[in-house]
C-alpha cells in the first residue's frame, strides 16, 4: 500500500510518521508514504505556488500547473517502482466541501492499494485542476482547517491502524466504535489501575473475574452509551439483526428505567 502526499508543508509529517503504534507500519514499508512539495514543480525564482483569485476577493488560490506537474511526476514514479504493475490509484483532495470521512470509507481505503492525497492551502485549489485530476473529495467535518495536512494524517492514521500486524493487540480494533463486523455500536468505557482514583472506583464487575458477566456488562455499556448519544446506530444494528434477545431486554429496561446504571 502506497500513499503519495502532495503538501506545501512536508515537514509537518515527519513527527507523525515516526511516532506511536503506526510507526512500525511506515518504517517496515508495510505502508509507504512519499511526500511531494508542489513548490519543487513551480517556475521562476520565487517558485510561486499561489496567486490572487480571478474576480477579486480575499486570499490566494493554489496554482493548477505545479500541482499537475507534481501529480504527473508521482505517476511516473509509481510506474518506475512497479513496471507493468497497477499504478493508477485515486487522487483525493481534502476539502470542507467533500464527503464526510467515516468508518466505512476508512475500511474501503484500508483495503485499497493507496492513493494520492492532496493537501490544500489558502482559499483552496484552482477548480480546473480539481476538474482534471481529482477523483474524491474528503472532508473531516463541517469546519474549516488552515490546510489539508491534518486531514491527510487523519486518513493515514485511521487506515494504517486497520492493517494486519500494526496494532500491538491484533483484536483491539475489533472492539472499537463503529465496527460493522461486530455491530457498529460505540465502545464501552475502559478502566485501569489504581482501583480507586480521586474518590472514584472501578465498577465491581470488572474486578469479579467472571468473564461472562464482564462481557455482558460491557455489551450493556455499549448499548446504553450508543442509545444515549447515537441512537441511530442502535436502530441500524437492530435492522441488521445484530441485536440479540439479551440486548433487546436490556434496551427495554433502559427505556422503562432511564436513570438506572447500565
Ligand atoms: N475556502 C475553503 C472553503 O471555505 O471551503 C477553505 C480552504 S481551507 C482555509 C484550506 C485547505 O484546508 C483546503 O483546501 C483543504 O485542503 C483543507 N481543509 C480545510 N477544512 C477542511 C475540512 N473540514 N476537511 C478536510 N480538509 C479541509
PDB file of N, CA and C in Angstrom, residues 150-223:
ATOM      1  N   UNK A 150      -3.514  18.016   8.199  1.00  0.00           N
ATOM      2  CA  UNK A 150      -4.058  17.279   9.349  1.00  0.00           C
ATOM      3  C   UNK A 150      -5.098  16.268   8.869  1.00  0.00           C
ATOM      4  N   UNK A 151      -5.869  16.662   7.868  1.00  0.00           N
ATOM      5  CA  UNK A 151      -6.863  15.724   7.308  1.00  0.00           C
ATOM      6  C   UNK A 151      -6.163  14.508   6.702  1.00  0.00           C
ATOM      7  N   UNK A 152      -5.053  14.740   6.001  1.00  0.00           N
ATOM      8  CA  UNK A 152      -4.302  13.611   5.406  1.00  0.00           C
ATOM      9  C   UNK A 152      -3.784  12.695   6.504  1.00  0.00           C
ATOM     10  N   UNK A 153      -3.287  13.276   7.592  1.00  0.00           N
ATOM     11  CA  UNK A 153      -2.782  12.453   8.699  1.00  0.00           C
ATOM     12  C   UNK A 153      -3.917  11.665   9.347  1.00  0.00           C
ATOM     13  N   UNK A 154      -5.081  12.286   9.430  1.00  0.00           N
ATOM     14  CA  UNK A 154      -6.242  11.586   9.990  1.00  0.00           C
ATOM     15  C   UNK A 154      -6.558  10.352   9.145  1.00  0.00           C
ATOM     16  N   UNK A 155      -6.628  10.537   7.841  1.00  0.00           N
ATOM     17  CA  UNK A 155      -6.945   9.394   6.964  1.00  0.00           C
ATOM     18  C   UNK A 155      -5.857   8.324   7.074  1.00  0.00           C
ATOM     19  N   UNK A 156      -4.587   8.747   7.014  1.00  0.00           N
ATOM     20  CA  UNK A 156      -3.494   7.773   7.095  1.00  0.00           C
ATOM     21  C   UNK A 156      -3.560   6.996   8.405  1.00  0.00           C
ATOM     22  N   UNK A 157      -3.743   7.707   9.501  1.00  0.00           N
ATOM     23  CA  UNK A 157      -3.750   7.034  10.809  1.00  0.00           C
ATOM     24  C   UNK A 157      -4.884   6.020  10.909  1.00  0.00           C
ATOM     25  N   UNK A 158      -6.074   6.437  10.486  1.00  0.00           N
ATOM     26  CA  UNK A 158      -7.239   5.545  10.583  1.00  0.00           C
ATOM     27  C   UNK A 158      -7.069   4.329   9.686  1.00  0.00           C
ATOM     28  N   UNK A 159      -6.472   4.527   8.511  1.00  0.00           N
ATOM     29  CA  UNK A 159      -6.280   3.428   7.558  1.00  0.00           C
ATOM     30  C   UNK A 159      -5.175   2.489   8.030  1.00  0.00           C
ATOM     31  N   UNK A 160      -4.083   3.058   8.492  1.00  0.00           N
ATOM     32  CA  UNK A 160      -2.910   2.239   8.820  1.00  0.00           C
ATOM     33  C   UNK A 160      -3.180   1.353  10.040  1.00  0.00           C
ATOM     34  N   UNK A 161      -3.926   1.838  11.011  1.00  0.00           N
ATOM     35  CA  UNK A 161      -4.167   1.016  12.206  1.00  0.00           C
ATOM     36  C   UNK A 161      -5.055  -0.191  11.907  1.00  0.00           C
ATOM     37  N   UNK A 162      -5.709  -0.185  10.750  1.00  0.00           N
ATOM     38  CA  UNK A 162      -6.510  -1.353  10.366  1.00  0.00           C
ATOM     39  C   UNK A 162      -5.689  -2.400   9.621  1.00  0.00           C
ATOM     40  N   UNK A 163      -4.441  -2.079   9.273  1.00  0.00           N
ATOM     41  CA  UNK A 163      -3.616  -3.062   8.551  1.00  0.00           C
ATOM     42  C   UNK A 163      -3.208  -4.184   9.504  1.00  0.00           C
ATOM     43  N   UNK A 164      -3.295  -5.428   9.048  1.00  0.00           N
ATOM     44  CA  UNK A 164      -2.915  -6.542   9.917  1.00  0.00           C
ATOM     45  C   UNK A 164      -1.477  -6.385  10.421  1.00  0.00           C
ATOM     46  N   UNK A 165      -1.301  -6.599  11.730  1.00  0.00           N
ATOM     47  CA  UNK A 165       0.044  -6.562  12.310  1.00  0.00           C
ATOM     48  C   UNK A 165       0.467  -5.202  12.815  1.00  0.00           C
ATOM     49  N   UNK A 166      -0.360  -4.169  12.625  1.00  0.00           N
ATOM     50  CA  UNK A 166       0.061  -2.830  13.046  1.00  0.00           C
ATOM     51  C   UNK A 166      -0.189  -2.602  14.540  1.00  0.00           C
ATOM     52  N   UNK A 167      -1.357  -2.967  15.019  1.00  0.00           N
ATOM     53  CA  UNK A 167      -1.645  -2.762  16.440  1.00  0.00           C
ATOM     54  C   UNK A 167      -0.970  -3.859  17.263  1.00  0.00           C
ATOM     55  N   UNK A 168      -0.562  -3.502  18.471  1.00  0.00           N
ATOM     56  CA  UNK A 168       0.104  -4.485  19.339  1.00  0.00           C
ATOM     57  C   UNK A 168      -0.803  -5.677  19.596  1.00  0.00           C
ATOM     58  N   UNK A 169      -2.074  -5.378  19.898  1.00  0.00           N
ATOM     59  CA  UNK A 169      -3.041  -6.435  20.153  1.00  0.00           C
ATOM     60  C   UNK A 169      -3.964  -6.506  18.939  1.00  0.00           C
ATOM     61  N   UNK A 170      -3.797  -7.559  18.159  1.00  0.00           N
ATOM     62  CA  UNK A 170      -4.494  -7.676  16.880  1.00  0.00           C
ATOM     63  C   UNK A 170      -6.002  -7.502  17.010  1.00  0.00           C
ATOM     64  N   UNK A 171      -6.551  -7.987  18.175  1.00  0.00           N
ATOM     65  CA  UNK A 171      -8.001  -7.950  18.312  1.00  0.00           C
ATOM     66  C   UNK A 171      -8.536  -6.584  18.702  1.00  0.00           C
ATOM     67  N   UNK A 172      -7.651  -5.648  19.056  1.00  0.00           N
ATOM     68  CA  UNK A 172      -8.166  -4.458  19.734  1.00  0.00           C
ATOM     69  C   UNK A 172      -9.067  -3.615  18.849  1.00  0.00           C
ATOM     70  N   UNK A 173      -8.795  -3.521  17.573  1.00  0.00           N
ATOM     71  CA  UNK A 173      -9.689  -2.661  16.784  1.00  0.00           C
ATOM     72  C   UNK A 173     -11.028  -3.336  16.481  1.00  0.00           C
ATOM     73  N   UNK A 174     -11.099  -4.667  16.721  1.00  0.00           N
ATOM     74  CA  UNK A 174     -12.389  -5.349  16.525  1.00  0.00           C
ATOM     75  C   UNK A 174     -13.461  -4.765  17.442  1.00  0.00           C
ATOM     76  N   UNK A 175     -13.038  -4.339  18.631  1.00  0.00           N
ATOM     77  CA  UNK A 175     -13.997  -3.846  19.615  1.00  0.00           C
ATOM     78  C   UNK A 175     -14.090  -2.325  19.644  1.00  0.00           C
ATOM     79  N   UNK A 176     -13.426  -1.673  18.715  1.00  0.00           N
ATOM     80  CA  UNK A 176     -13.533  -0.217  18.641  1.00  0.00           C
ATOM     81  C   UNK A 176     -14.930   0.198  18.187  1.00  0.00           C
ATOM     82  N   UNK A 177     -15.230   1.449  18.415  1.00  0.00           N
ATOM     83  CA  UNK A 177     -16.504   2.011  17.959  1.00  0.00           C
ATOM     84  C   UNK A 177     -16.671   1.865  16.449  1.00  0.00           C
ATOM     85  N   UNK A 178     -17.907   1.726  16.032  1.00  0.00           N
ATOM     86  CA  UNK A 178     -18.333   1.769  14.614  1.00  0.00           C
ATOM     87  C   UNK A 178     -17.992   0.532  13.798  1.00  0.00           C
ATOM     88  N   UNK A 179     -17.447  -0.530  14.429  1.00  0.00           N
ATOM     89  CA  UNK A 179     -17.006  -1.681  13.626  1.00  0.00           C
ATOM     90  C   UNK A 179     -18.223  -2.468  13.123  1.00  0.00           C
ATOM     91  N   UNK A 180     -18.498  -2.404  11.823  1.00  0.00           N
ATOM     92  CA  UNK A 180     -19.688  -3.088  11.304  1.00  0.00           C
ATOM     93  C   UNK A 180     -19.557  -4.606  11.384  1.00  0.00           C
ATOM     94  N   UNK A 181     -18.323  -5.112  11.433  1.00  0.00           N
ATOM     95  CA  UNK A 181     -18.135  -6.562  11.529  1.00  0.00           C
ATOM     96  C   UNK A 181     -18.577  -7.058  12.905  1.00  0.00           C
ATOM     97  N   UNK A 182     -18.627  -6.151  13.879  1.00  0.00           N
ATOM     98  CA  UNK A 182     -19.113  -6.505  15.212  1.00  0.00           C
ATOM     99  C   UNK A 182     -20.606  -6.148  15.263  1.00  0.00           C
ATOM    100  N   UNK A 183     -20.915  -4.889  15.428  1.00  0.00           N
ATOM    101  CA  UNK A 183     -22.314  -4.456  15.459  1.00  0.00           C
ATOM    102  C   UNK A 183     -22.467  -2.965  15.137  1.00  0.00           C
ATOM    103  N   UNK A 184     -21.334  -2.266  14.938  1.00  0.00           N
ATOM    104  CA  UNK A 184     -21.412  -0.840  14.596  1.00  0.00           C
ATOM    105  C   UNK A 184     -21.709   0.070  15.773  1.00  0.00           C
ATOM    106  N   UNK A 185     -21.763  -0.504  17.003  1.00  0.00           N
ATOM    107  CA  UNK A 185     -22.067   0.322  18.174  1.00  0.00           C
ATOM    108  C   UNK A 185     -20.811   1.046  18.657  1.00  0.00           C
ATOM    109  N   UNK A 186     -20.995   1.946  19.646  1.00  0.00           N
ATOM    110  CA  UNK A 186     -19.865   2.649  20.251  1.00  0.00           C
ATOM    111  C   UNK A 186     -19.167   1.737  21.259  1.00  0.00           C
ATOM    112  N   UNK A 187     -17.925   2.069  21.564  1.00  0.00           N
ATOM    113  CA  UNK A 187     -17.122   1.280  22.505  1.00  0.00           C
ATOM    114  C   UNK A 187     -17.627   1.499  23.943  1.00  0.00           C
ATOM    115  N   UNK A 188     -17.271   0.579  24.836  1.00  0.00           N
ATOM    116  CA  UNK A 188     -17.628   0.713  26.257  1.00  0.00           C
ATOM    117  C   UNK A 188     -16.559   1.524  26.982  1.00  0.00           C
ATOM    118  N   UNK A 189     -16.835   2.007  28.211  1.00  0.00           N
ATOM    119  CA  UNK A 189     -15.790   2.699  28.977  1.00  0.00           C
ATOM    120  C   UNK A 189     -14.691   1.723  29.394  1.00  0.00           C
ATOM    121  N   UNK A 190     -13.487   2.255  29.587  1.00  0.00           N
ATOM    122  CA  UNK A 190     -12.343   1.428  29.996  1.00  0.00           C
ATOM    123  C   UNK A 190     -11.773   1.957  31.306  1.00  0.00           C
ATOM    124  N   UNK A 191     -11.206   1.058  32.105  1.00  0.00           N
ATOM    125  CA  UNK A 191     -10.605   1.420  33.403  1.00  0.00           C
ATOM    126  C   UNK A 191      -9.280   0.693  33.569  1.00  0.00           C
ATOM    127  N   UNK A 192      -8.348   1.329  34.306  1.00  0.00           N
ATOM    128  CA  UNK A 192      -7.105   0.639  34.667  1.00  0.00           C
ATOM    129  C   UNK A 192      -6.695   1.044  36.084  1.00  0.00           C
ATOM    130  N   UNK A 193      -5.499   0.652  36.509  1.00  0.00           N
ATOM    131  CA  UNK A 193      -5.058   0.912  37.874  1.00  0.00           C
ATOM    132  C   UNK A 193      -4.912   2.413  38.125  1.00  0.00           C
ATOM    133  N   UNK A 194      -5.110   2.880  39.343  1.00  0.00           N
ATOM    134  CA  UNK A 194      -5.462   2.122  40.547  1.00  0.00           C
ATOM    135  C   UNK A 194      -6.972   1.872  40.643  1.00  0.00           C
ATOM    136  N   UNK A 195      -7.364   0.983  41.557  1.00  0.00           N
ATOM    137  CA  UNK A 195      -8.790   0.664  41.696  1.00  0.00           C
ATOM    138  C   UNK A 195      -9.589   1.863  42.194  1.00  0.00           C
ATOM    139  N   UNK A 196      -8.956   2.694  43.044  1.00  0.00           N
ATOM    140  CA  UNK A 196      -9.619   3.923  43.499  1.00  0.00           C
ATOM    141  C   UNK A 196      -8.773   5.093  43.037  1.00  0.00           C
ATOM    142  N   UNK A 197      -9.394   6.037  42.357  1.00  0.00           N
ATOM    143  CA  UNK A 197      -8.659   7.211  41.863  1.00  0.00           C
ATOM    144  C   UNK A 197      -9.484   8.466  42.144  1.00  0.00           C
ATOM    145  N   UNK A 198      -8.934   9.327  43.026  1.00  0.00           N
ATOM    146  CA  UNK A 198      -9.568  10.600  43.378  1.00  0.00           C
ATOM    147  C   UNK A 198     -11.047  10.426  43.730  1.00  0.00           C
ATOM    148  N   UNK A 199     -11.309   9.407  44.534  1.00  0.00           N
ATOM    149  CA  UNK A 199     -12.665   9.189  45.032  1.00  0.00           C
ATOM    150  C   UNK A 199     -13.534   8.345  44.120  1.00  0.00           C
ATOM    151  N   UNK A 200     -13.056   8.053  42.932  1.00  0.00           N
ATOM    152  CA  UNK A 200     -13.859   7.222  42.026  1.00  0.00           C
ATOM    153  C   UNK A 200     -13.316   5.800  42.018  1.00  0.00           C
ATOM    154  N   UNK A 201     -14.245   4.840  41.988  1.00  0.00           N
ATOM    155  CA  UNK A 201     -13.829   3.443  41.971  1.00  0.00           C
ATOM    156  C   UNK A 201     -14.105   2.826  40.601  1.00  0.00           C
ATOM    157  N   UNK A 202     -13.560   1.627  40.438  1.00  0.00           N
ATOM    158  CA  UNK A 202     -13.795   0.853  39.224  1.00  0.00           C
ATOM    159  C   UNK A 202     -15.088   0.051  39.436  1.00  0.00           C
ATOM    160  N   UNK A 203     -15.956  -0.086  38.427  1.00  0.00           N
ATOM    161  CA  UNK A 203     -17.151  -0.926  38.609  1.00  0.00           C
ATOM    162  C   UNK A 203     -16.772  -2.319  39.122  1.00  0.00           C
ATOM    163  N   UNK A 204     -17.483  -2.773  40.185  1.00  0.00           N
ATOM    164  CA  UNK A 204     -17.144  -4.049  40.845  1.00  0.00           C
ATOM    165  C   UNK A 204     -17.026  -5.203  39.866  1.00  0.00           C
ATOM    166  N   UNK A 205     -17.914  -5.212  38.895  1.00  0.00           N
ATOM    167  CA  UNK A 205     -17.979  -6.356  37.982  1.00  0.00           C
ATOM    168  C   UNK A 205     -16.648  -6.599  37.270  1.00  0.00           C
ATOM    169  N   UNK A 206     -15.905  -5.508  37.012  1.00  0.00           N
ATOM    170  CA  UNK A 206     -14.633  -5.647  36.286  1.00  0.00           C
ATOM    171  C   UNK A 206     -13.558  -6.293  37.152  1.00  0.00           C
ATOM    172  N   UNK A 207     -13.804  -6.317  38.475  1.00  0.00           N
ATOM    173  CA  UNK A 207     -12.838  -6.943  39.398  1.00  0.00           C
ATOM    174  C   UNK A 207     -13.298  -8.351  39.796  1.00  0.00           C
ATOM    175  N   UNK A 208     -14.449  -8.780  39.257  1.00  0.00           N
ATOM    176  CA  UNK A 208     -15.064 -10.031  39.717  1.00  0.00           C
ATOM    177  C   UNK A 208     -14.383 -11.278  39.177  1.00  0.00           C
ATOM    178  N   UNK A 209     -13.723 -11.155  38.039  1.00  0.00           N
ATOM    179  CA  UNK A 209     -13.117 -12.335  37.410  1.00  0.00           C
ATOM    180  C   UNK A 209     -14.128 -13.196  36.668  1.00  0.00           C
ATOM    181  N   UNK A 210     -15.404 -12.810  36.691  1.00  0.00           N
ATOM    182  CA  UNK A 210     -16.438 -13.578  35.983  1.00  0.00           C
ATOM    183  C   UNK A 210     -16.540 -13.053  34.542  1.00  0.00           C
ATOM    184  N   UNK A 211     -15.896 -13.767  33.624  1.00  0.00           N
ATOM    185  CA  UNK A 211     -15.752 -13.227  32.272  1.00  0.00           C
ATOM    186  C   UNK A 211     -17.077 -13.119  31.519  1.00  0.00           C
ATOM    187  N   UNK A 212     -17.986 -14.059  31.798  1.00  0.00           N
ATOM    188  CA  UNK A 212     -19.295 -13.993  31.126  1.00  0.00           C
ATOM    189  C   UNK A 212     -20.048 -12.729  31.579  1.00  0.00           C
ATOM    190  N   UNK A 213     -19.996 -12.437  32.893  1.00  0.00           N
ATOM    191  CA  UNK A 213     -20.683 -11.246  33.405  1.00  0.00           C
ATOM    192  C   UNK A 213     -20.013  -9.969  32.902  1.00  0.00           C
ATOM    193  N   UNK A 214     -18.692 -10.015  32.840  1.00  0.00           N
ATOM    194  CA  UNK A 214     -17.965  -8.832  32.352  1.00  0.00           C
ATOM    195  C   UNK A 214     -18.336  -8.563  30.894  1.00  0.00           C
ATOM    196  N   UNK A 215     -18.404  -9.617  30.120  1.00  0.00           N
ATOM    197  CA  UNK A 215     -18.750  -9.459  28.701  1.00  0.00           C
ATOM    198  C   UNK A 215     -20.151  -8.864  28.554  1.00  0.00           C
ATOM    199  N   UNK A 216     -21.103  -9.367  29.356  1.00  0.00           N
ATOM    200  CA  UNK A 216     -22.480  -8.848  29.297  1.00  0.00           C
ATOM    201  C   UNK A 216     -22.518  -7.386  29.737  1.00  0.00           C
ATOM    202  N   UNK A 217     -21.757  -7.071  30.796  1.00  0.00           N
ATOM    203  CA  UNK A 217     -21.719  -5.695  31.292  1.00  0.00           C
ATOM    204  C   UNK A 217     -21.167  -4.758  30.218  1.00  0.00           C
ATOM    205  N   UNK A 218     -20.106  -5.199  29.570  1.00  0.00           N
ATOM    206  CA  UNK A 218     -19.516  -4.354  28.516  1.00  0.00           C
ATOM    207  C   UNK A 218     -20.512  -4.149  27.367  1.00  0.00           C
ATOM    208  N   UNK A 219     -21.179  -5.204  27.017  1.00  0.00           N
ATOM    209  CA  UNK A 219     -22.180  -5.111  25.946  1.00  0.00           C
ATOM    210  C   UNK A 219     -23.285  -4.116  26.352  1.00  0.00           C
ATOM    211  N   UNK A 220     -23.739  -4.232  27.604  1.00  0.00           N
ATOM    212  CA  UNK A 220     -24.796  -3.322  28.073  1.00  0.00           C
ATOM    213  C   UNK A 220     -24.304  -1.876  28.080  1.00  0.00           C
ATOM    214  N   UNK A 221     -23.056  -1.682  28.484  1.00  0.00           N
ATOM    215  CA  UNK A 221     -22.491  -0.323  28.477  1.00  0.00           C
ATOM    216  C   UNK A 221     -22.469   0.239  27.060  1.00  0.00           C
ATOM    217  N   UNK A 222     -22.104  -0.610  26.113  1.00  0.00           N
ATOM    218  CA  UNK A 222     -22.035  -0.155  24.723  1.00  0.00           C
ATOM    219  C   UNK A 222     -23.434   0.203  24.221  1.00  0.00           C
ATOM    220  N   UNK A 223     -24.400  -0.640  24.567  1.00  0.00           N
ATOM    221  CA  UNK A 223     -25.781  -0.379  24.159  1.00  0.00           C
ATOM    222  C   UNK A 223     -26.299   0.913  24.788  1.00  0.00           C
TER     223      UNK A 223
END
